[in-house]
Coordinates of C-alpha atoms and ligand atoms in Angstrom, one line a residue:
M487 CA 70.7 29.5 -1.1
V488 CA 67.8 27.5 0.6
Y489 CA 65.4 25.3 -1.3
Q490 CA 62.1 24.6 0.1
V491 CA 60.6 21.1 -0.3
Y492 CA 56.8 20.7 0.2
P493 CA 57.0 16.9 0.9
R494 CA 53.4 15.9 -0.1
S495 CA 54.0 17.4 -3.6
F496 CA 57.8 16.8 -4.2
A497 CA 58.2 13.0 -5.2
D498 CA 56.2 10.0 -4.4
S499 CA 58.3 6.7 -4.0
D500 CA 55.4 4.2 -3.0
G501 CA 52.7 5.1 -5.5
D502 CA 50.2 6.3 -2.9
G503 CA 50.0 9.7 -4.7
I504 CA 51.5 11.6 -1.9
G505 CA 55.3 12.7 -1.8
D506 CA 57.4 11.1 0.9
I507 CA 60.9 11.2 2.4
P508 CA 62.3 8.5 0.2
G509 CA 61.2 10.4 -2.7
I510 CA 63.1 13.3 -1.7
T511 CA 66.2 11.3 -1.1
S512 CA 65.9 10.0 -4.7
R513 CA 65.9 13.4 -6.1
L514 CA 68.8 15.0 -4.2
D515 CA 71.0 15.1 -7.4
H516 CA 68.7 17.6 -9.0
L517 CA 69.1 19.9 -5.7
A518 CA 72.9 19.5 -5.8
A519 CA 73.1 20.3 -9.5
L520 CA 71.1 23.5 -8.8
G521 CA 73.5 24.5 -6.2
V522 CA 71.4 24.2 -3.1
D523 CA 73.1 24.8 0.4
A524 CA 70.0 23.9 2.5
V525 CA 66.6 22.5 2.1
W526 CA 63.9 23.7 4.3
L527 CA 61.6 20.8 4.6
S528 CA 57.9 21.6 5.3
P529 CA 56.2 19.4 8.2
V530 CA 56.6 15.6 7.9
Y531 CA 55.5 15.0 11.4
V532 CA 52.6 12.8 12.7
S533 CA 49.5 14.9 12.0
P534 CA 45.9 14.5 11.0
H535 CA 46.7 16.8 8.0
V536 CA 43.9 19.2 8.4
D537 CA 46.4 21.9 7.4
N538 CA 48.8 19.6 5.5
G539 CA 51.1 18.9 8.4
Y540 CA 51.0 22.3 10.1
D541 CA 48.9 20.8 12.8
I542 CA 51.1 18.4 14.6
A543 CA 49.9 15.4 16.8
D544 CA 53.5 14.1 17.7
Y545 CA 56.6 16.3 17.2
Q546 CA 59.1 13.5 17.5
A547 CA 57.7 11.0 15.0
I548 CA 57.4 10.8 11.3
D549 CA 53.8 10.6 9.6
P550 CA 53.7 7.1 8.1
V551 CA 52.5 8.9 4.8
F552 CA 55.9 10.3 4.6
G553 CA 57.9 7.4 5.8
T554 CA 59.9 6.7 9.0
L555 CA 62.5 8.2 11.2
E556 CA 65.0 5.8 9.5
D557 CA 63.9 7.4 6.2
L558 CA 64.7 10.9 7.7
D559 CA 68.1 9.6 8.9
A560 CA 68.9 8.3 5.6
L561 CA 67.9 11.6 4.1
I562 CA 69.9 13.6 6.4
A563 CA 73.1 11.4 5.7
A564 CA 72.5 11.7 1.9
M565 CA 72.3 15.4 2.0
H566 CA 75.3 15.9 4.3
E567 CA 77.3 13.7 2.0
R568 CA 76.4 16.1 -0.8
G569 CA 77.4 19.2 1.5
M570 CA 73.8 20.1 1.8
R571 CA 72.1 20.8 5.2
L572 CA 68.4 20.0 6.4
V573 CA 66.4 22.8 8.1
M574 CA 63.2 21.3 9.6
D575 CA 59.9 23.2 10.0
L576 CA 59.1 24.0 13.6
V577 CA 55.4 24.5 14.3
V578 CA 55.1 25.5 17.9
N579 CA 52.6 28.5 18.0
H580 CA 50.0 25.8 17.9
T581 CA 49.6 21.9 18.1
S582 CA 47.1 19.6 16.5
D583 CA 44.1 19.3 18.8
E584 CA 44.9 15.6 18.5
H585 CA 48.3 16.1 20.3
P586 CA 48.3 14.3 23.6
W587 CA 49.1 17.7 25.4
F588 CA 45.9 19.2 24.2
V589 CA 43.9 16.1 24.7
A590 CA 45.0 16.2 28.3
S591 CA 44.3 19.8 28.6
R592 CA 40.6 19.2 27.8
D593 CA 40.3 18.3 31.4
P594 CA 40.3 21.2 33.8
A595 CA 41.8 19.3 36.5
N596 CA 44.8 18.3 34.4
P597 CA 48.3 19.9 34.9
K598 CA 48.4 20.4 31.1
R599 CA 45.3 22.8 31.2
S600 CA 47.7 25.6 31.5
W601 CA 49.6 24.4 28.4
Y602 CA 46.7 26.1 26.1
F603 CA 44.5 29.1 26.3
W604 CA 41.4 27.9 28.1
R605 CA 39.1 30.7 29.1
P606 CA 35.4 31.0 30.3
G607 CA 33.0 32.6 27.7
R608 CA 31.6 36.1 28.2
P609 CA 27.9 36.3 29.3
D610 CA 25.8 36.8 26.1
P611 CA 23.2 39.5 26.8
D612 CA 21.0 38.3 23.8
G613 CA 21.4 34.8 24.4
G614 CA 19.2 32.5 26.7
P615 CA 20.3 31.6 30.4
G616 CA 23.8 30.6 30.7
A617 CA 24.6 31.6 27.0
T618 CA 28.1 32.8 26.3
L619 CA 30.2 34.6 23.8
P620 CA 33.8 33.8 23.0
P621 CA 36.2 35.4 25.6
N622 CA 37.3 38.0 23.1
N623 CA 36.8 39.3 19.7
W624 CA 39.8 37.9 18.1
S625 CA 39.2 36.2 14.7
S626 CA 41.3 33.4 13.2
V627 CA 43.7 33.9 10.3
F628 CA 41.5 31.3 8.5
L629 CA 38.2 33.3 9.2
G630 CA 35.6 33.1 12.0
S631 CA 36.1 33.4 15.7
A632 CA 39.6 32.3 17.1
W633 CA 37.7 30.6 19.9
E634 CA 36.2 27.2 19.9
Q635 CA 33.9 26.1 22.7
D636 CA 34.4 22.7 24.3
A637 CA 31.9 20.2 25.6
G638 CA 32.5 21.6 29.1
G639 CA 31.5 25.3 27.9
S640 CA 35.1 26.6 28.2
Y641 CA 36.8 28.1 25.1
Y642 CA 40.4 27.5 23.8
L643 CA 42.1 29.9 21.4
H644 CA 43.2 28.8 17.9
S645 CA 44.8 31.6 15.8
F646 CA 44.3 29.3 12.8
A647 CA 41.8 26.2 12.3
A648 CA 39.9 25.1 15.2
K649 CA 42.0 21.9 14.9
Q650 CA 45.2 24.0 15.7
P651 CA 44.8 25.2 19.4
D652 CA 47.6 27.8 20.5
L653 CA 50.1 26.8 22.9
N654 CA 50.7 28.9 26.0
W655 CA 54.4 30.0 25.9
G656 CA 53.8 31.8 29.3
E657 CA 53.8 28.1 30.9
P658 CA 57.4 27.4 31.5
A659 CA 56.8 23.5 31.1
V660 CA 55.7 24.2 27.6
R661 CA 58.9 26.0 26.6
E662 CA 61.0 23.3 28.2
A663 CA 59.2 20.6 26.4
I664 CA 59.6 22.4 23.1
Y665 CA 63.4 23.1 23.8
S666 CA 64.0 19.5 24.5
M667 CA 62.3 18.4 21.4
M668 CA 64.4 20.8 19.5
R669 CA 67.5 19.4 20.8
W670 CA 66.4 15.8 20.1
W671 CA 66.1 16.8 16.4
L672 CA 69.6 18.7 16.5
D673 CA 71.1 15.4 18.0
R674 CA 69.6 13.6 15.1
G675 CA 71.7 15.9 12.7
V676 CA 69.2 18.4 11.7
D677 CA 70.9 21.8 10.7
G678 CA 68.2 24.3 11.9
F679 CA 64.7 25.4 11.9
R680 CA 62.2 27.5 9.8
M681 CA 59.8 28.6 12.7
D682 CA 56.1 28.8 11.7
V683 CA 54.4 32.0 12.5
I684 CA 56.8 32.3 15.5
N685 CA 56.0 36.0 16.3
L686 CA 52.6 35.0 17.4
I687 CA 53.9 32.9 20.6
S688 CA 54.0 35.7 23.0
K689 CA 50.3 37.0 23.6
P690 CA 49.6 40.1 25.6
E691 CA 48.5 39.7 29.2
G692 CA 44.7 39.4 29.5
L693 CA 44.1 38.8 26.0
P694 CA 42.4 42.1 25.3
D695 CA 39.9 42.7 22.5
A696 CA 41.2 43.9 19.2
P697 CA 40.3 47.4 18.1
G698 CA 37.8 47.7 15.2
G699 CA 35.7 44.8 13.8
P700 CA 36.4 41.2 13.7
T701 CA 38.2 41.1 10.5
A702 CA 40.3 37.9 9.6
G703 CA 43.3 37.7 11.9
N704 CA 42.5 40.9 13.8
Q705 CA 44.4 39.6 16.8
L706 CA 47.7 40.3 14.9
E707 CA 47.2 43.8 15.9
M708 CA 47.4 42.7 19.4
V709 CA 49.9 39.9 19.3
V710 CA 52.6 41.2 16.9
G711 CA 55.1 43.3 18.6
D712 CA 54.7 41.9 21.9
P713 CA 57.9 42.3 23.5
G714 CA 57.8 38.6 25.2
L715 CA 58.8 37.4 21.6
H716 CA 62.4 38.8 22.2
T717 CA 62.6 37.0 25.7
Y718 CA 61.4 33.8 24.3
L719 CA 63.6 33.8 21.3
A720 CA 66.8 34.7 23.4
E721 CA 65.9 31.9 25.8
M722 CA 65.5 29.3 22.9
R723 CA 68.9 30.3 21.7
R724 CA 70.5 29.6 25.0
E725 CA 68.7 26.5 25.8
V726 CA 68.8 24.9 22.4
F727 CA 71.4 26.2 20.0
D728 CA 74.1 27.4 22.3
R729 CA 74.3 23.9 23.7
Y730 CA 76.2 22.9 20.4
P731 CA 79.0 25.3 20.4
D732 CA 80.9 23.4 17.7
R733 CA 78.1 23.5 15.0
T734 CA 76.4 26.1 13.0
F735 CA 72.6 26.3 12.4
L736 CA 70.3 28.3 10.4
T737 CA 67.3 29.9 11.9
V738 CA 64.5 31.8 10.1
G739 CA 61.2 32.8 11.6
E740 CA 58.1 33.3 9.7
M741 CA 56.6 36.5 11.1
L742 CA 53.1 37.7 10.0
A743 CA 52.7 41.6 9.9
V744 CA 56.3 42.2 11.1
T745 CA 57.9 45.7 10.8
P746 CA 61.4 46.2 9.6
E747 CA 62.0 47.5 13.0
Q748 CA 61.2 44.3 14.7
A749 CA 63.0 42.4 12.2
V750 CA 66.0 44.2 13.0
L751 CA 65.7 43.4 16.6
V752 CA 65.3 39.8 15.9
T753 CA 68.2 39.4 13.4
D754 CA 70.8 41.6 14.7
P755 CA 73.5 39.0 15.5
E756 CA 74.5 40.6 18.7
R757 CA 71.0 40.2 20.2
R758 CA 71.3 36.4 19.6
E759 CA 67.7 35.6 18.4
L760 CA 67.4 34.3 14.9
D761 CA 69.2 34.7 11.7
M762 CA 66.5 35.8 9.3
V763 CA 62.8 36.4 9.3
F764 CA 60.2 35.8 6.7
Q765 CA 58.2 39.0 6.2
F766 CA 55.2 39.6 4.3
E767 CA 55.0 43.1 3.2
H768 CA 56.1 42.6 -0.4
V769 CA 53.8 39.7 -0.9
D770 CA 50.9 41.7 0.3
V771 CA 51.4 44.6 -2.0
D772 CA 48.6 43.6 -4.5
H773 CA 46.2 42.6 -1.8
G774 CA 42.9 44.8 -1.8
Q775 CA 41.0 46.2 1.1
L776 CA 39.6 42.8 1.9
G777 CA 42.7 40.9 1.9
K778 CA 44.3 38.4 -0.2
Y779 CA 41.2 37.2 -1.8
D780 CA 40.7 40.7 -3.1
P781 CA 43.8 41.0 -5.6
Q782 CA 44.6 44.0 -7.3
P783 CA 46.6 44.5 -10.4
L784 CA 50.4 44.9 -9.4
D785 CA 51.8 48.4 -9.2
L786 CA 55.3 47.7 -9.8
R787 CA 56.3 50.7 -7.8
D788 CA 54.8 49.2 -4.7
L789 CA 56.7 46.0 -5.0
K790 CA 60.2 47.9 -5.5
A791 CA 59.5 50.3 -2.8
S792 CA 58.8 47.4 -0.3
L793 CA 61.8 45.5 -1.2
A794 CA 64.0 48.5 -1.0
R795 CA 62.7 49.5 2.3
W796 CA 63.6 46.2 3.8
Q797 CA 67.1 46.3 2.0
V798 CA 67.6 49.7 3.7
A799 CA 66.2 48.9 7.2
L800 CA 68.3 45.9 7.5
A801 CA 71.6 47.2 5.9
E802 CA 73.5 48.0 8.9
R803 CA 72.1 45.5 11.5
G804 CA 70.3 42.2 10.7
W805 CA 69.8 40.2 7.6
N806 CA 67.1 39.7 5.0
S807 CA 65.6 36.5 3.5
L808 CA 64.6 36.9 0.0
Y809 CA 61.5 35.0 -1.5
F810 CA 58.6 35.5 -4.0
N811 CA 57.4 31.8 -3.7
N812 CA 56.5 29.3 -1.1
H813 CA 53.7 26.9 -0.2
D814 CA 51.4 29.8 1.0
Q815 CA 51.7 32.0 -2.1
P816 CA 50.2 31.4 -5.7
R817 CA 53.1 31.2 -8.2
A818 CA 54.8 34.6 -8.6
I819 CA 55.2 34.0 -12.3
S820 CA 51.5 33.6 -12.8
R821 CA 50.9 36.4 -10.5
W822 CA 53.2 39.2 -11.8
G823 CA 54.8 37.9 -15.0
D824 CA 53.3 36.9 -18.4
T825 CA 52.9 33.3 -18.6
S826 CA 51.4 33.2 -22.0
Q827 CA 53.8 34.9 -24.4
Y828 CA 56.8 35.6 -22.2
W829 CA 56.8 32.6 -19.8
R830 CA 60.7 31.9 -20.0
E831 CA 61.6 35.6 -19.9
S832 CA 59.4 36.5 -16.9
A833 CA 60.3 33.5 -14.7
T834 CA 64.1 34.3 -15.2
L835 CA 63.4 38.1 -14.8
L836 CA 61.8 37.4 -11.6
A837 CA 64.5 35.1 -10.4
G838 CA 67.2 37.4 -11.4
V839 CA 65.7 40.5 -9.7
L840 CA 65.1 38.6 -6.5
H841 CA 68.5 37.1 -6.4
M842 CA 70.4 40.4 -7.0
H843 CA 69.0 41.8 -3.8
R844 CA 70.9 41.4 -0.4
G845 CA 69.9 38.4 1.7
T846 CA 69.5 34.7 1.6
P847 CA 67.5 33.7 -1.3
F848 CA 64.8 30.9 -0.8
V849 CA 63.7 29.0 -4.0
Y850 CA 60.3 27.0 -3.7
Q851 CA 60.1 23.9 -5.5
G852 CA 59.1 24.0 -9.1
E853 CA 60.1 27.7 -9.1
E854 CA 63.5 26.7 -10.6
I855 CA 61.6 25.4 -13.9
G856 CA 59.1 28.2 -13.9
M857 CA 56.0 26.3 -12.7
T858 CA 52.7 28.3 -12.9
N859 CA 49.3 28.5 -11.1
Y860 CA 46.8 25.5 -11.9
P861 CA 43.7 26.3 -13.8
F862 CA 41.4 25.6 -10.8
A863 CA 37.7 25.8 -11.9
R864 CA 35.6 24.0 -9.4
I865 CA 35.6 24.1 -5.6
E866 CA 35.9 20.1 -5.5
E867 CA 39.5 20.5 -7.0
Y868 CA 40.9 22.2 -3.9
R869 CA 42.4 20.6 -1.0
D870 CA 43.3 23.4 1.2
I871 CA 41.5 24.2 4.3
E872 CA 42.0 28.1 3.8
A873 CA 40.6 27.7 0.4
A874 CA 37.5 25.7 1.8
R875 CA 37.0 28.4 4.7
A876 CA 37.2 31.3 2.3
Y877 CA 34.7 29.5 0.0
E878 CA 32.3 29.0 2.7
V879 CA 32.5 32.5 4.3
A880 CA 32.2 34.1 0.8
T881 CA 29.2 31.7 -0.2
A882 CA 27.6 32.7 3.1
L883 CA 28.0 36.4 2.3
G884 CA 26.1 35.7 -0.9
L885 CA 28.8 36.4 -3.4
P886 CA 28.4 34.7 -6.8
S887 CA 30.2 31.4 -7.1
E888 CA 31.9 32.3 -10.2
L889 CA 33.4 35.6 -8.7
I890 CA 34.7 33.5 -5.6
L891 CA 36.2 30.7 -7.8
G892 CA 37.9 33.3 -10.1
T893 CA 39.7 34.9 -7.2
M894 CA 40.6 31.5 -5.6
A895 CA 42.2 30.5 -8.7
K896 CA 44.4 33.5 -8.7
M897 CA 45.4 33.4 -5.0
S898 CA 44.9 29.9 -3.5
R899 CA 47.7 28.2 -1.8
D900 CA 46.9 25.1 -3.8
N901 CA 48.4 26.8 -6.7
A902 CA 52.0 26.3 -5.1
R903 CA 51.1 22.7 -3.9
T904 CA 50.4 20.8 -7.4
P905 CA 52.8 17.9 -8.1
M906 CA 56.5 18.9 -8.8
Q907 CA 56.8 18.5 -12.7
W908 CA 59.8 16.1 -13.2
D909 CA 59.1 14.9 -16.9
G910 CA 56.3 14.9 -19.6
E911 CA 55.2 11.4 -18.8
A912 CA 52.2 10.3 -16.8
H913 CA 51.7 12.3 -13.6
A914 CA 54.9 14.3 -14.5
G915 CA 56.9 11.6 -13.0
F916 CA 55.7 12.6 -9.5
T917 CA 53.9 9.5 -8.8
T918 CA 52.8 6.1 -10.3
G919 CA 49.4 6.4 -8.5
Q920 CA 46.8 9.0 -8.3
P921 CA 48.2 12.4 -7.3
W922 CA 46.7 14.0 -4.3
L923 CA 46.2 17.3 -6.2
P924 CA 46.1 17.3 -10.0
V925 CA 49.1 17.7 -12.2
H926 CA 49.2 20.7 -14.4
L927 CA 48.8 19.8 -17.9
N928 CA 51.6 21.9 -18.9
H929 CA 54.0 19.3 -17.5
L930 CA 54.0 18.1 -21.1
W931 CA 56.5 20.7 -21.9
L932 CA 57.3 22.4 -18.6
N933 CA 59.6 19.8 -16.7
V934 CA 62.8 19.3 -15.1
A935 CA 63.8 16.6 -17.7
D936 CA 63.4 18.8 -20.7
Q937 CA 65.2 21.8 -19.0
V938 CA 68.2 19.9 -17.8
E939 CA 69.6 19.8 -21.4
D940 CA 68.7 23.1 -22.5
A941 CA 71.4 25.7 -21.8
D942 CA 68.7 28.5 -22.3
S943 CA 66.1 27.0 -19.8
V944 CA 64.8 28.5 -16.9
L945 CA 66.5 25.8 -14.8
S946 CA 69.8 26.7 -16.5
F947 CA 69.4 30.3 -15.6
Y948 CA 68.8 29.5 -11.9
K949 CA 72.0 27.4 -11.9
R950 CA 74.0 30.3 -13.4
L951 CA 72.2 32.8 -11.0
I952 CA 73.1 30.8 -7.9
A953 CA 76.5 30.1 -8.9
L954 CA 77.1 33.8 -9.2
R955 CA 75.8 34.3 -5.6
K956 CA 78.8 32.4 -4.5
S957 CA 81.4 34.1 -6.9
E958 CA 80.4 37.7 -6.8
D959 CA 81.0 39.4 -3.4
V960 CA 79.1 42.5 -4.3
L961 CA 75.9 40.4 -4.4
T962 CA 76.6 39.2 -0.9
T963 CA 77.9 42.3 0.9
G964 CA 77.5 45.3 -1.5
T965 CA 75.2 48.3 -0.7
F966 CA 71.9 48.5 -2.4
T967 CA 70.1 51.7 -4.1
L968 CA 66.9 51.6 -5.8
L969 CA 66.9 53.7 -9.1
E970 CA 64.0 55.2 -10.7
P971 CA 61.5 54.5 -7.9
D972 CA 58.6 56.0 -9.7
H973 CA 59.0 54.2 -13.1
K974 CA 56.0 51.8 -13.6
Q975 CA 57.9 49.3 -15.9
L976 CA 61.5 49.5 -15.0
W977 CA 63.0 47.9 -12.0
A978 CA 66.5 49.2 -11.5
F979 CA 69.0 49.1 -8.8
L980 CA 72.7 49.3 -7.9
R981 CA 74.7 47.1 -5.8
A982 CA 78.2 48.4 -4.9
D983 CA 81.3 47.8 -2.8
E984 CA 84.7 49.6 -3.0
R985 CA 85.7 47.5 -6.1
D986 CA 82.5 46.8 -8.0
R987 CA 79.3 48.7 -9.3
L988 CA 76.7 46.2 -10.4
L989 CA 73.6 47.7 -12.3
V990 CA 70.5 45.6 -12.3
L991 CA 67.8 46.2 -14.8
A992 CA 64.6 44.6 -15.5
N993 CA 61.7 45.4 -18.0
F994 CA 58.3 44.4 -16.2
S995 CA 56.3 44.5 -19.5
D996 CA 55.5 43.3 -22.8
D997 CA 56.8 46.3 -24.5
E998 CA 60.2 47.4 -25.4
L999 CA 61.7 50.0 -22.9
G1000 CA 64.3 52.5 -23.4
I1001 CA 66.9 52.9 -20.8
P1002 CA 66.3 56.4 -18.9
D1003 CA 69.0 59.0 -19.1
G1004 CA 70.7 59.9 -15.9
D1005 CA 74.0 59.5 -14.2
A1006 CA 73.3 56.2 -12.8
F1007 CA 73.2 54.5 -16.1
T1008 CA 76.2 56.1 -17.7
G1009 CA 78.7 53.4 -18.6
L1010 CA 76.0 50.9 -19.2
D1011 CA 76.9 50.4 -23.1
G1012 CA 80.5 49.8 -22.2
G1013 CA 80.0 47.8 -19.2
R1014 CA 80.5 43.9 -18.7
L1015 CA 77.4 41.8 -18.6
L1016 CA 77.3 39.5 -15.8
L1017 CA 74.1 37.9 -16.6
G1018 CA 71.2 38.3 -18.8
N1019 CA 67.9 36.4 -19.6
Y1020 CA 67.9 36.7 -23.4
P1021 CA 70.1 34.0 -25.2
D1022 CA 72.2 36.7 -27.1
G1023 CA 72.9 38.4 -23.6
G1024 CA 72.5 42.1 -23.2
A1025 CA 72.8 43.7 -26.7
P1026 CA 73.1 47.5 -26.2
G1027 CA 69.9 49.6 -26.6
P1028 CA 66.5 49.2 -25.2
L1029 CA 65.3 46.4 -23.0
R1030 CA 63.3 44.0 -24.8
P1031 CA 60.0 42.6 -23.2
W1032 CA 60.8 41.1 -19.8
E1033 CA 64.4 41.6 -20.3
F1034 CA 66.8 41.2 -17.2
R1035 CA 70.3 42.4 -17.2
A1036 CA 73.1 42.7 -14.6
V1037 CA 76.0 44.8 -15.7
Y1038 CA 79.3 45.8 -14.1
L1039 CA 79.9 49.4 -14.9
Ligands
GLC2029 C1 52.2 29.3 8.3 C2 52.4 28.3 7.3 C3 51.0 28.0 6.8 C4 50.1 27.4 7.9 C5 50.1 28.4 9.0 C6 49.5 27.8 10.3 O1 51.8 30.4 7.8 O2 53.3 28.7 6.4 O3 51.1 26.9 5.7 O4 48.9 27.3 7.4 O5 51.4 28.8 9.4 O6 50.4 26.7 10.8

C-alpha cells in the first residue's frame, strides 16, 4: 500500500505556511500506524513552482522551501527504520525553463540545443512579412498552443505550461543525464520512482499535426502509443535499476490516455519495463464532451465497467495500480459520495470498494480521514496554474463567471491540495504561519486527532482495510468477477481463489437497497463478514445507505 505525500500541504515545520521535509519526518508515526509500505513523495526539487514543483530547475537539489538534502537523508533513514520505503517523483518529460539545460539550449549554437524540441515556425499566410505560426497544431494539456516562441523567432515544445519545455528523449545525451541522476538518488537510498507523464517521452518522428481541431492536449493522440516508449523504458531498466541486483524498487508510470493493451506491455514482468501504470480511464468517466471542466453526474455503471475492464485486461500479465485520489483529482468523496448526510459511510465505502480490487492501492493524504473538497468561491482563492489557465480561457470565450467558478469548485486540483487536517486547532495543526492554501473549516471536526481514538472513524476503517490486504490472500491474487454490471446503485463483485470466495457489495445511494436474487448471492446470509462500514457490521437484509460489506461465502 502506497501513501502519497504532497509536500506543500502535508506538514509545515518552520511556520512559513508551506509544508516541508522535516514536517513529513515528524508525522511518520501516523503513516506507520496506518500500515503504509511506501510513500510516494511529490516533487521537492529546486523549482520556480509554476506547477508546484512539477517544473524542475535542478534534479539533484532540494528546494529551500522544503528543506535540505540532509533533511531528505534523515527522512529516508527514519522511514527505513520503520520499515517504510520512499518513492520519489521523477519528472523527466519536461524540465523548468529555468533549468540550466534549457537556458543553454536557447542558444542555437549550444550543444544542448538538441536536448529540447526547437523548431522554426510555419509561414503565416495571413500575417505580415516574416510572420510565422507554430510548427504544428498541438495544444498544451493546460490549454493554448503547445509551442512558445523565443526571442530569436524559433519555437520550443511544451506539452504543459510554457515554463515546462519538453525534453528530447531522442537525444542520447539527455537519456544518459537522466539515468545518471536516477542512480544518484538510488545511491542515496531512494526505493523507486513515480514517473510523471512518462508515456509522453517518445514523440513521433517529424511531430506531425494532430487530426481534428486544436483541442486541449490534442497531441496525446499523436504521442501516446508511440513504440519508442518501450525502448526507452527497457533501456532505463538496464541502465538504472539493473545496476542494483541486490535491491528491490517500485516503479509506477503515470500514463495519460493509456489503453489496457499498452499497460499490459509496460507492466508485464517479463518485458522488464515498469511495475505499474497510473491510468486515467476511471477518473475520466464523469467528464463531459468538453473534458474535465464539463463534469457530468456519475453513472455508476461506467465507473464499475472501467475498473472491471482493467481488472480483466491485466489479470494474466501485468499489474494494476488502484486509486481514486491524488494531487490532480478533486476529492473522490465530494465527487462521488455524499458528504452531507453520509460522509463517514461514503468515505469508507469508496475505500472498501477500491481496496478490494486486485492491484496495489494508493492512498492520497487526507483520504484516510475522509477529507473533502474546499468550498472555493472566488478565483483569487486558487493557486493552481491549471485553474488559472482554465479561468482565463473560459472567460475569453465569454462564459459567465459564476458558471466557470461553479465548475472549477467541483473539479479543480486545488481541492486535493488544501492543508492536511491534523487537529481541530488553528490552521488544523498544519502550520503556525499563514497556510499557502486555505484550510477547510471542517477541520474543526474532520481531523486526524479526533479519529485516532475513535474505533468507528474513517481512519480506523482504513487501518483495518489495509491490514486485511496483508492477511487475506484472496485480495492479493484472487480472480475478479464483476456482478450486476447494469445495476445503477449496486457495485458488487467476487474475488475468488481455490480456497475462498469473497463477495463485495456496496450501495452507492442514499436509499436502502435490496440484494438481488441470483446464484452469485446465495450463501450471503450464512457467510462470514470480513469487513463492513456500519458499526454493527453486516446485519443480514438490505444494504443501508452507502453500506459496504465484504463477506466470505
Ligand atoms: C502530471 C502531474 C501534474 C503535473 C503534470 C505536468 O500529470 O501529476 O501535477 O501538472 O504532470 O508535470
